[in-house]
Coordinates of N, CA and C in Angstrom, one line a residue:
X1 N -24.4 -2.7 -1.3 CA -23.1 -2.3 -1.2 C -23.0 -0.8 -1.4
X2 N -22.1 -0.1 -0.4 CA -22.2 1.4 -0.7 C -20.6 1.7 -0.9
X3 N -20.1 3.2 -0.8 CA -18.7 3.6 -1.2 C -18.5 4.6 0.1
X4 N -19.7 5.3 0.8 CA -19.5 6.1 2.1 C -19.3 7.6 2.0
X5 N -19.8 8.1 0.3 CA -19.9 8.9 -0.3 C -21.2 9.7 -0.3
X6 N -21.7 10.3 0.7 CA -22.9 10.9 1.0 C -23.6 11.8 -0.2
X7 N -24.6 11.4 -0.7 CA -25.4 11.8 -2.1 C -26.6 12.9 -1.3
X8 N -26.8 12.9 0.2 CA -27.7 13.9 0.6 C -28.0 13.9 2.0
X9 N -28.5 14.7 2.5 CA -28.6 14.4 3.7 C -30.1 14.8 3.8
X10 N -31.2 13.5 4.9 CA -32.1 13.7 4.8 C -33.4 14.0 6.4
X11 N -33.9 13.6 6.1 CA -34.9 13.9 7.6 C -35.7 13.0 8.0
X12 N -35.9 12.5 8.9 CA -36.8 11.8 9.9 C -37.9 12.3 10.0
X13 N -39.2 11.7 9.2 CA -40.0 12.4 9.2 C -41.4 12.0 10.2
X14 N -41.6 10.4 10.5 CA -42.1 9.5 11.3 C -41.6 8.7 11.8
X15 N -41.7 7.7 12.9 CA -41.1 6.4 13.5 C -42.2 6.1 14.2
X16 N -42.9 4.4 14.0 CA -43.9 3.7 14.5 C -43.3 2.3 14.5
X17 N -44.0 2.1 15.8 CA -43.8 1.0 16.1 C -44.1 -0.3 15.5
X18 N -43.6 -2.0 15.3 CA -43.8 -2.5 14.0 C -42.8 -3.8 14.6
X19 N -44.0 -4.3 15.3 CA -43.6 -5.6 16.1 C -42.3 -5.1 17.2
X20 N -41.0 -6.1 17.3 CA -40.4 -5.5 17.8 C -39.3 -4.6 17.6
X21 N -39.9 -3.9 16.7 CA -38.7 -3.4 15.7 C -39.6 -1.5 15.7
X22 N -39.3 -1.2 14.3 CA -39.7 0.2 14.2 C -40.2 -0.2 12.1
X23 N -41.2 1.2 11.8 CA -41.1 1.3 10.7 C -40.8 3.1 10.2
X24 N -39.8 3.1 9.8 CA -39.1 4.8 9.8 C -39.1 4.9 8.6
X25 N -40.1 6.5 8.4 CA -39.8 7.4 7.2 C -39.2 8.2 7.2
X26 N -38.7 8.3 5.8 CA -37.1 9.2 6.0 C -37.8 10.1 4.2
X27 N -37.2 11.5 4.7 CA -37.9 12.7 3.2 C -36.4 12.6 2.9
X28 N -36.3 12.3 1.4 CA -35.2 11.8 1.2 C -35.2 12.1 -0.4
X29 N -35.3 13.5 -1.0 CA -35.8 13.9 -2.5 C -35.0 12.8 -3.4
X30 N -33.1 12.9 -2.9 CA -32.5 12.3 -4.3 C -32.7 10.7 -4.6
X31 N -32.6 10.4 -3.2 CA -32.7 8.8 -2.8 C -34.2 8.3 -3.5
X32 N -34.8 8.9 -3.4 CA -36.1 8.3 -4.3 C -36.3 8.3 -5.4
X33 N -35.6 9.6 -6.5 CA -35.8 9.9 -7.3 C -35.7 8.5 -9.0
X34 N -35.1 7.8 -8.0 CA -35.0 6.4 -9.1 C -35.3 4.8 -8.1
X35 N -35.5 5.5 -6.8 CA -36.1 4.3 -6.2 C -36.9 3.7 -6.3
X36 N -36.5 2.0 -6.1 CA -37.9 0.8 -6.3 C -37.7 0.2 -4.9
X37 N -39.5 -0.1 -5.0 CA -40.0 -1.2 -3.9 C -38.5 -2.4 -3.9
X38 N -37.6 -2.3 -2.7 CA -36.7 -3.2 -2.5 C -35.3 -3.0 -2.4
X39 N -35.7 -1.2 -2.6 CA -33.8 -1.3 -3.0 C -33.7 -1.0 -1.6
X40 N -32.2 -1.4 -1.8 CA -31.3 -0.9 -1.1 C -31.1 0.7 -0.4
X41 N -31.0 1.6 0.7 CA -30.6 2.9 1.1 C -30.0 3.0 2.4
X42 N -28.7 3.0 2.7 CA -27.8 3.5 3.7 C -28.7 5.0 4.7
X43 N -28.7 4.7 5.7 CA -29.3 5.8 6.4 C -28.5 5.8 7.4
X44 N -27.5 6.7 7.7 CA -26.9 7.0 8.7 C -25.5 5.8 9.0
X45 N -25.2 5.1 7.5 CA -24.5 3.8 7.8 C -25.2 2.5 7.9
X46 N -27.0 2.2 8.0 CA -27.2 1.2 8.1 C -28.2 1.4 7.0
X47 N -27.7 0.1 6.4 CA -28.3 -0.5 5.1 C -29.8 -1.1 5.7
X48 N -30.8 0.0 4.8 CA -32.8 -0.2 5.1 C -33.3 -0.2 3.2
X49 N -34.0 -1.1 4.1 CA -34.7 -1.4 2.6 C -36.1 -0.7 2.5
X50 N -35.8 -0.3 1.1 CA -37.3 0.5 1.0 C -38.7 -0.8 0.5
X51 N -39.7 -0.1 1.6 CA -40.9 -0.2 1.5 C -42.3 -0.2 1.0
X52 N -42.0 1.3 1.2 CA -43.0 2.1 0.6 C -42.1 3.4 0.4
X53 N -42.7 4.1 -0.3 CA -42.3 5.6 -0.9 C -43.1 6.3 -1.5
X54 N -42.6 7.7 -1.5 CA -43.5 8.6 -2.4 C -42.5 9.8 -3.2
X55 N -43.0 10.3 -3.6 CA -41.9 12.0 -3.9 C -41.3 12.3 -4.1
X56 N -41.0 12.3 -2.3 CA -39.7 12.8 -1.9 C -39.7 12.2 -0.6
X57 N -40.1 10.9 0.2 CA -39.9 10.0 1.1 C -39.9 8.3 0.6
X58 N -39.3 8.0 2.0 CA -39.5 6.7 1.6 C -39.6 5.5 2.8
X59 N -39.9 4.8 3.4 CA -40.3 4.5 4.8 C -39.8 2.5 4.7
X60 N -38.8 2.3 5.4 CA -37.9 1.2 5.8 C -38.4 0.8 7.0
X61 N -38.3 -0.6 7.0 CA -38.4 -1.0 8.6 C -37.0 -1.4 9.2
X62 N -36.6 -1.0 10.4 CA -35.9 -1.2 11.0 C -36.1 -2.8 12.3
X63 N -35.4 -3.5 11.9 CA -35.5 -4.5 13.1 C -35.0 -4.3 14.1
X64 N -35.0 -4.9 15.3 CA -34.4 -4.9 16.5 C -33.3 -5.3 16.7
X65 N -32.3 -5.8 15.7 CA -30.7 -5.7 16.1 C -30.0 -4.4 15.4
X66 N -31.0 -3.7 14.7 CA -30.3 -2.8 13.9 C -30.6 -1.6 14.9
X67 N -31.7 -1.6 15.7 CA -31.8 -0.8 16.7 C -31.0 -0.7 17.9
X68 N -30.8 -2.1 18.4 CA -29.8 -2.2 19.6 C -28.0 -2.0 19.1
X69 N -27.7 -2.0 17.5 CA -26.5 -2.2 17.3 C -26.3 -0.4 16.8
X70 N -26.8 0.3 16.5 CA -26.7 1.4 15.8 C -27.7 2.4 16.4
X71 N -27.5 3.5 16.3 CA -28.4 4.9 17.1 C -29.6 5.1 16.6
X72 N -30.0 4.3 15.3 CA -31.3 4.5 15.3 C -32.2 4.5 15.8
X73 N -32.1 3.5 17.3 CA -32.6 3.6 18.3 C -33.5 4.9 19.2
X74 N -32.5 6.1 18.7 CA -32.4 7.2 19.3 C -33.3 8.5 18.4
X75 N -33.6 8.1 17.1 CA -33.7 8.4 16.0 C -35.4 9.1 16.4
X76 N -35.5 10.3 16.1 CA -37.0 10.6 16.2 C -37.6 11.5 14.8
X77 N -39.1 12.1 14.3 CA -38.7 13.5 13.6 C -38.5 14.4 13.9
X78 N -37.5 14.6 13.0 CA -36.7 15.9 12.9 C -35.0 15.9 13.1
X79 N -35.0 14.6 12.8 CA -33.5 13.7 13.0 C -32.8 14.1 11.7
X80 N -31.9 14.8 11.4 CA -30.9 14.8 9.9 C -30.2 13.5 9.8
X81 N -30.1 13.0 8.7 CA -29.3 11.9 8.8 C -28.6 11.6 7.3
X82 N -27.9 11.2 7.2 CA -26.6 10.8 6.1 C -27.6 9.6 5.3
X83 N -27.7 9.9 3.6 CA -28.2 9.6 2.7 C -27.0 8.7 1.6
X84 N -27.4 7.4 1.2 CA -27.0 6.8 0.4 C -27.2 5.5 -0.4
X85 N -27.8 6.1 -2.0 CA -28.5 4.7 -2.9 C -27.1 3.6 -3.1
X86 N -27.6 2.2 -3.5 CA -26.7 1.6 -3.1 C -25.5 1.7 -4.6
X87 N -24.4 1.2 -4.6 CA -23.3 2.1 -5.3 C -24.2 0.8 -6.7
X88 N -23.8 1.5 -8.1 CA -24.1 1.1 -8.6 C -22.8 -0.1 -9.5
X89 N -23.3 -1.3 -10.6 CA -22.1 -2.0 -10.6 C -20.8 -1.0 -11.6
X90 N -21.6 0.0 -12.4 CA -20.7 0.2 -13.3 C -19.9 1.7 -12.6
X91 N -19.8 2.1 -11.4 CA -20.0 3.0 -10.8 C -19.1 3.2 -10.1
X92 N -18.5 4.8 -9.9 CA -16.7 4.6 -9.2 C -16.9 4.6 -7.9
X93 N -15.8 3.7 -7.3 CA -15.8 3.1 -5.7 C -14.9 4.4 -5.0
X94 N -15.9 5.9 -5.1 CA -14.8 7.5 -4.3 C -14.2 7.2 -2.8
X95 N -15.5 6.1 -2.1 CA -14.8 6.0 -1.0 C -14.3 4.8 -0.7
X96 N -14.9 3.9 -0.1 CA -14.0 2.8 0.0 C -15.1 1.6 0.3
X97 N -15.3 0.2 0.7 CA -16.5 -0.8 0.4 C -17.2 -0.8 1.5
X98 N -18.3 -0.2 1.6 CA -19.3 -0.1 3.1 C -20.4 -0.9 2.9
X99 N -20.6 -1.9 3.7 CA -21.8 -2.9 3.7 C -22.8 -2.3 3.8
X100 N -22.9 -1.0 4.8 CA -23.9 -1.1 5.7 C -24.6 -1.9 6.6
X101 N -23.8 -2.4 7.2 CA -23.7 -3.3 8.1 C -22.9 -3.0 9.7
X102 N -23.4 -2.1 10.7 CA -22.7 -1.4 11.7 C -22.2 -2.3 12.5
X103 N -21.1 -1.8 13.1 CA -20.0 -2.9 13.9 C -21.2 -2.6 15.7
X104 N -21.1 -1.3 15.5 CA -21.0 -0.9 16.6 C -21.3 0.7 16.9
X105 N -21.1 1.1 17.9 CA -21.3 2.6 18.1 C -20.2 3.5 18.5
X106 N -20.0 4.3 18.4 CA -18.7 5.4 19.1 C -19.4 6.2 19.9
X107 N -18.7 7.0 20.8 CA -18.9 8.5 21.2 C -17.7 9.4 21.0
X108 N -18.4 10.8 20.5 CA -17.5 11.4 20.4 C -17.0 12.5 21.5
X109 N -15.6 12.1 21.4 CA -14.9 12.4 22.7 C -14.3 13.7 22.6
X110 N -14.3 14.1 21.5 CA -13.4 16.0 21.3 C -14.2 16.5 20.0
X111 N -13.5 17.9 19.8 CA -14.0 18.2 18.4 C -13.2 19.5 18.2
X112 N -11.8 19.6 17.9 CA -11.0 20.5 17.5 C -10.8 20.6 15.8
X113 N -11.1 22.6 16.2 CA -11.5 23.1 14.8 C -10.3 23.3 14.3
X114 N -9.9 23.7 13.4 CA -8.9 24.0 12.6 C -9.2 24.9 11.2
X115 N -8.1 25.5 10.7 CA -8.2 26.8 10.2 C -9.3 26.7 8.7
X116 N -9.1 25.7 8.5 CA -10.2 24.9 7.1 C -10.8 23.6 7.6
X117 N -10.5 22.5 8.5 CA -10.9 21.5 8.6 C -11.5 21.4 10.2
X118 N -11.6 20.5 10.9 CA -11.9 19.9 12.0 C -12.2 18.6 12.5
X119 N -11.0 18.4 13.5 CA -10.3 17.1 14.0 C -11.8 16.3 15.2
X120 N -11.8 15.2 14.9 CA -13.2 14.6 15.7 C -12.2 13.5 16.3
X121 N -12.2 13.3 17.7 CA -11.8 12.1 18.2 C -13.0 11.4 18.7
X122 N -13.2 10.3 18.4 CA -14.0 9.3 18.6 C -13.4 8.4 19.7
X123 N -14.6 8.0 20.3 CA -14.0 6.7 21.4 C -14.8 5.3 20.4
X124 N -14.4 3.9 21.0 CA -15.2 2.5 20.3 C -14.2 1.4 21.4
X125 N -15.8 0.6 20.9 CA -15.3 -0.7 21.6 C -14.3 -1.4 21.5
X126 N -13.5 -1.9 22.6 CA -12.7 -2.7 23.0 C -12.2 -3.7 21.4
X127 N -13.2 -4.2 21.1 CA -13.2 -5.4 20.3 C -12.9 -5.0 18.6
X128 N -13.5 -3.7 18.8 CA -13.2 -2.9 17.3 C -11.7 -2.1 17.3
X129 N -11.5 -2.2 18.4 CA -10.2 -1.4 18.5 C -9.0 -2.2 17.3
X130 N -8.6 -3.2 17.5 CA -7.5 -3.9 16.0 C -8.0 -3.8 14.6
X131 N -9.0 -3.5 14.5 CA -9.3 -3.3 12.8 C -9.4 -1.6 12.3
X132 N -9.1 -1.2 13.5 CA -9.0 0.4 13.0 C -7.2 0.8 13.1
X133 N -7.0 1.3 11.8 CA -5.2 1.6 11.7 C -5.3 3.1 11.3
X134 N -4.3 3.8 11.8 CA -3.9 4.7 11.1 C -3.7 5.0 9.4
X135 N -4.2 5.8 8.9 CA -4.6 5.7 7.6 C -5.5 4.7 6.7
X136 N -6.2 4.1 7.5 CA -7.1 3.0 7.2 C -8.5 4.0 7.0
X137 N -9.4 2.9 6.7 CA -10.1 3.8 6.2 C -11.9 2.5 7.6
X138 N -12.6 4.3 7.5 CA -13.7 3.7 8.7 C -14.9 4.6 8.0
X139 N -15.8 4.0 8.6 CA -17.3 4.6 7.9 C -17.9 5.0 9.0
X140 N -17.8 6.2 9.4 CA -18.8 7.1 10.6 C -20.5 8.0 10.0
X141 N -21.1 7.0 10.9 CA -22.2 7.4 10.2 C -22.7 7.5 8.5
X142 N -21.8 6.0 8.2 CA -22.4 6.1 6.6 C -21.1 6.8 6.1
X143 N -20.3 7.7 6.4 CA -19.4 8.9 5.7 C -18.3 7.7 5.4
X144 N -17.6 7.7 4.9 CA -16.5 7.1 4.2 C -15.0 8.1 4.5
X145 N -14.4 7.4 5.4 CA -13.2 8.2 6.1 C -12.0 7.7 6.2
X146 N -11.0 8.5 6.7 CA -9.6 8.3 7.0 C -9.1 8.4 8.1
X147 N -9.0 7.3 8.8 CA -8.0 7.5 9.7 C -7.2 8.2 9.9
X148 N -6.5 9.4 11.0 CA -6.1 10.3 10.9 C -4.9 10.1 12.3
X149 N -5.4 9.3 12.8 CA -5.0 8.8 14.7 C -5.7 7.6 14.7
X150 N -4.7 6.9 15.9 CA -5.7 6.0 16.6 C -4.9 5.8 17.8
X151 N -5.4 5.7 18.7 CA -4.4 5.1 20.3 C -3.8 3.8 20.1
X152 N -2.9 4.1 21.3 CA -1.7 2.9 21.5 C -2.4 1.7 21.5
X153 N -2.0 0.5 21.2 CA -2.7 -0.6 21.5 C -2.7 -0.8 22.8
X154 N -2.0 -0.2 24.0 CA -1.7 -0.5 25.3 C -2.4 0.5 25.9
X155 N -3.3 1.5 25.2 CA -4.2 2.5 25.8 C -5.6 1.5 26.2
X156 N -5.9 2.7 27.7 CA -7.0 1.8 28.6 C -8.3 2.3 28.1
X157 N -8.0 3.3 27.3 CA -9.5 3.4 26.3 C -9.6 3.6 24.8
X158 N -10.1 3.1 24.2 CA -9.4 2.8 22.4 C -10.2 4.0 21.7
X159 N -9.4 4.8 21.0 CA -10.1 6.3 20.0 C -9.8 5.8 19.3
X160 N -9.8 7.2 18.2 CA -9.3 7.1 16.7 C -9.9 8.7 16.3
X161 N -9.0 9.2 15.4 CA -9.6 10.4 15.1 C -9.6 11.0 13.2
X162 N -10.3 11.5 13.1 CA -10.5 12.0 11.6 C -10.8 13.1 11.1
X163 N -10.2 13.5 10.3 CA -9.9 14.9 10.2 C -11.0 15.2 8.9
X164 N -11.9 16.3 9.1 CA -13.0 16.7 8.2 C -12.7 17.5 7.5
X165 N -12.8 17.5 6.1 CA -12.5 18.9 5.4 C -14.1 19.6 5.4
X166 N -14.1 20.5 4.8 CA -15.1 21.4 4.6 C -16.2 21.0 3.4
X167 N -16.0 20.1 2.6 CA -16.8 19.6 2.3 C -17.4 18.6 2.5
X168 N -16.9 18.0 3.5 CA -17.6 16.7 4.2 C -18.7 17.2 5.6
X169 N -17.9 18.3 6.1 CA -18.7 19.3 7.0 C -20.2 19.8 6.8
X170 N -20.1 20.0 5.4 CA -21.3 21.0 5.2 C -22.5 19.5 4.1
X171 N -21.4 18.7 3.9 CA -22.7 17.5 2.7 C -22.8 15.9 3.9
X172 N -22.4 16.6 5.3 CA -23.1 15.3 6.0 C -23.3 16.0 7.2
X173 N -23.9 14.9 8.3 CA -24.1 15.3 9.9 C -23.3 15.4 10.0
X174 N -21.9 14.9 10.0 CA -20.8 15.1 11.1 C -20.4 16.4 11.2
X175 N -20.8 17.7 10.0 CA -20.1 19.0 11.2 C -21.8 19.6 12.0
X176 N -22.1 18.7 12.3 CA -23.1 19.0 13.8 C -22.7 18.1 15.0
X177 N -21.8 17.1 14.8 CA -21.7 16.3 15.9 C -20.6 17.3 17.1
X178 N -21.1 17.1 18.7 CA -20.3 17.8 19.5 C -20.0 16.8 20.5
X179 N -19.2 17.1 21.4 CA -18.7 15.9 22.4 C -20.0 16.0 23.0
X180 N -19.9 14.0 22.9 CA -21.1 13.0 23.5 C -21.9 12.8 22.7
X181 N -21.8 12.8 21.4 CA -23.0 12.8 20.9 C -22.5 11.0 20.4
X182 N -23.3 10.0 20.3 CA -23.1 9.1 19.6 C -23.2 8.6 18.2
X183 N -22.0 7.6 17.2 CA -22.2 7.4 15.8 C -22.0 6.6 15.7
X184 N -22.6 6.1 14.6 CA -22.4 4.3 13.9 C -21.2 4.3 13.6
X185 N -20.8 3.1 13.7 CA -19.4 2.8 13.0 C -19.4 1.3 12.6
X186 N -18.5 1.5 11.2 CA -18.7 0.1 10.4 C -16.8 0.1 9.9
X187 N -16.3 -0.7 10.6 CA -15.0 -1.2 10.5 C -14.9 -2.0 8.9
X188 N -13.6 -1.8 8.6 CA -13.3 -2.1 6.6 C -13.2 -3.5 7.0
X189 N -14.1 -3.8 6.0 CA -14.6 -4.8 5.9 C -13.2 -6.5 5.4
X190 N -12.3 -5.9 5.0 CA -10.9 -6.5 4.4 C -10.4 -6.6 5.8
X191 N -10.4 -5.4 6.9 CA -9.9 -6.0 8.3 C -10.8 -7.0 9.1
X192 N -11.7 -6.9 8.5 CA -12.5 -8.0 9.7 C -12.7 -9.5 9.1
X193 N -11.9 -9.6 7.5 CA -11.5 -10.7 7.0 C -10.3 -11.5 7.7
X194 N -9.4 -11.0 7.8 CA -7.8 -10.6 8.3 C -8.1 -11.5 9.5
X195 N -9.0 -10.6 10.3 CA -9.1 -10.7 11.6 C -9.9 -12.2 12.3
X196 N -11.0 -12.6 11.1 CA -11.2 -14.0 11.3 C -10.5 -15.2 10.9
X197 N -9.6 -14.3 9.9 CA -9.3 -15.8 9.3 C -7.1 -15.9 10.3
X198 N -7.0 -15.0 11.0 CA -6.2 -15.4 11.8 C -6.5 -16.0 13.0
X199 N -8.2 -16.1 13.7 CA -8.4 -16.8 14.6 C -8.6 -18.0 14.1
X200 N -8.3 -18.8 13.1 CA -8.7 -20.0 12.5 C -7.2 -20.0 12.2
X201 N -6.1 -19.5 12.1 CA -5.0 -20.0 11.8 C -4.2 -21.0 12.3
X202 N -4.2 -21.7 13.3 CA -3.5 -22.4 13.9 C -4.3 -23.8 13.8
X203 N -5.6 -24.1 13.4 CA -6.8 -24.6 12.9 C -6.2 -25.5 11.2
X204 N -6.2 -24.4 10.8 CA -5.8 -24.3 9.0 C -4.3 -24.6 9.0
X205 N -3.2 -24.4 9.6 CA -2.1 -24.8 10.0 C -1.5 -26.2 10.5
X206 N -2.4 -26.6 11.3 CA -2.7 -28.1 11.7 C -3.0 -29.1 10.5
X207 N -4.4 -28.5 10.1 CA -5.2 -29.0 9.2 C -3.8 -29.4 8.2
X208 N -3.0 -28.4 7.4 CA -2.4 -28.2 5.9 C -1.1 -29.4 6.5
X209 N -0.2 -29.3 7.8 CA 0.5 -29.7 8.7 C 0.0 -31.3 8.5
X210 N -1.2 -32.1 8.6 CA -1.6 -33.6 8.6 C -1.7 -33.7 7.2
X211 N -2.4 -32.8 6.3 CA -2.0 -33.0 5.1 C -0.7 -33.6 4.3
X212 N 0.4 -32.8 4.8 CA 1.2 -32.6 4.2 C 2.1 -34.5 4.9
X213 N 2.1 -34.5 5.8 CA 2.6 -35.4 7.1 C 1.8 -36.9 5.8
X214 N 0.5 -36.8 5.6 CA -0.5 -37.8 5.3 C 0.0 -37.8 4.1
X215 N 0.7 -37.0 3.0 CA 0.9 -37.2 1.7 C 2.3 -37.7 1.1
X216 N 3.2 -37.7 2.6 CA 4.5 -38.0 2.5 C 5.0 -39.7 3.1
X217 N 3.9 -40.3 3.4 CA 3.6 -41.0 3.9 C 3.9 -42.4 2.2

């Protein structure tokens, strides 16, 4: 479990192949500095488990849905990428509950600067479109964010946009990201509760409905 609270940002230092998957080292000074064979480390939004390590690296394998679902895919050395050990229990939750567990991918569709901050509109899938709200909160690339915009629900292509301050600019990738570049994205995890347990409503409704019919009986 992470919070989306970027502790460093690190580098791609190898990628080899490892059945049908990948095994990627990442030079990652703080992230190791208390790391064990097993833990937990957010890379870019997607929760990898450490392997092996040394120093100041540490080398995860990546399977093949985590490659086809997230940009790792894309990932080579000399790749920067968004660092995070997993939150600890006694430990404050700054951003908000991130699995590491990616929905999906975005592209980014604008990138207007502003006098201290800079506005990112993002495009996403169809299907992710209902769990992203205005003022809700979304995890781009691991970062832990605020909905700032989002399009109409009757728009023929679904965005959302987030507004970067200057310290998020300078302690993650996102102030390198330019239009087209693509990013993970992991939808709040309380909307994607919501969102299953209304497709089962009329299910559970029925269900409670024969209950009730069966007790009056």
């Amino acid at each position: 479990m992470f919070t989306g609270i970027i502790e460093e940002r690190g580098e791609i230092v190898a990628v080899e192949p490892s059945g049908d998957g990948v095994r990627m080292t990442v030079r990652a000074p703080l992230a190791v500095s208390d790391a064990h064979h097993g833990d937990s480390i957010s890379v870019s939004g997607v929760c990898l488990t450490v392997v092996d390590q040394g120093e100041d690296w540490f080398t995860a394998d990546v399977m093949r849905q985590s490659l086809d679902m997230a940009t790792l895919g894309a990932f080579g050395p000399g790749t920067r990428v968004n660092l995070e050990r997993a939150m600890a229990a006694h430990g404050r939750l700054g951003g908000h509950i991130v699995q590491g567990h990616v929905d999906g991918t975005g592209t980014v569709r604008e990138v207007r600067p502003g006098a201290e901050w800079r506005v990112i509109r993002i495009s996403l899938p169809a299907e992710l479109a209902p769990l992203v709200v205005d003022k809700g909160s979304i995890a781009v690339d691991g970062v832990s964010l605020t909905v700032s915009n989002a399009s109409d629900a009757a728009a023929p292509d679904a965005w959302f946009e987030v507004s970067l301050i200057p310290e998020t600019l300078e302690a993650t990738t996102l102030g390198d990201r330019v239009a087209g570049d693509r990013v993970n994205l992991e939808t709040d995890i309380l909307a994607r509760h919501v969102q299953r347990l209304l497709a089962f409503a009329p299910t559970v409704s029925d269900s409670a409905d024969s209950l009730t019919e069966g007790g009056s009986r």
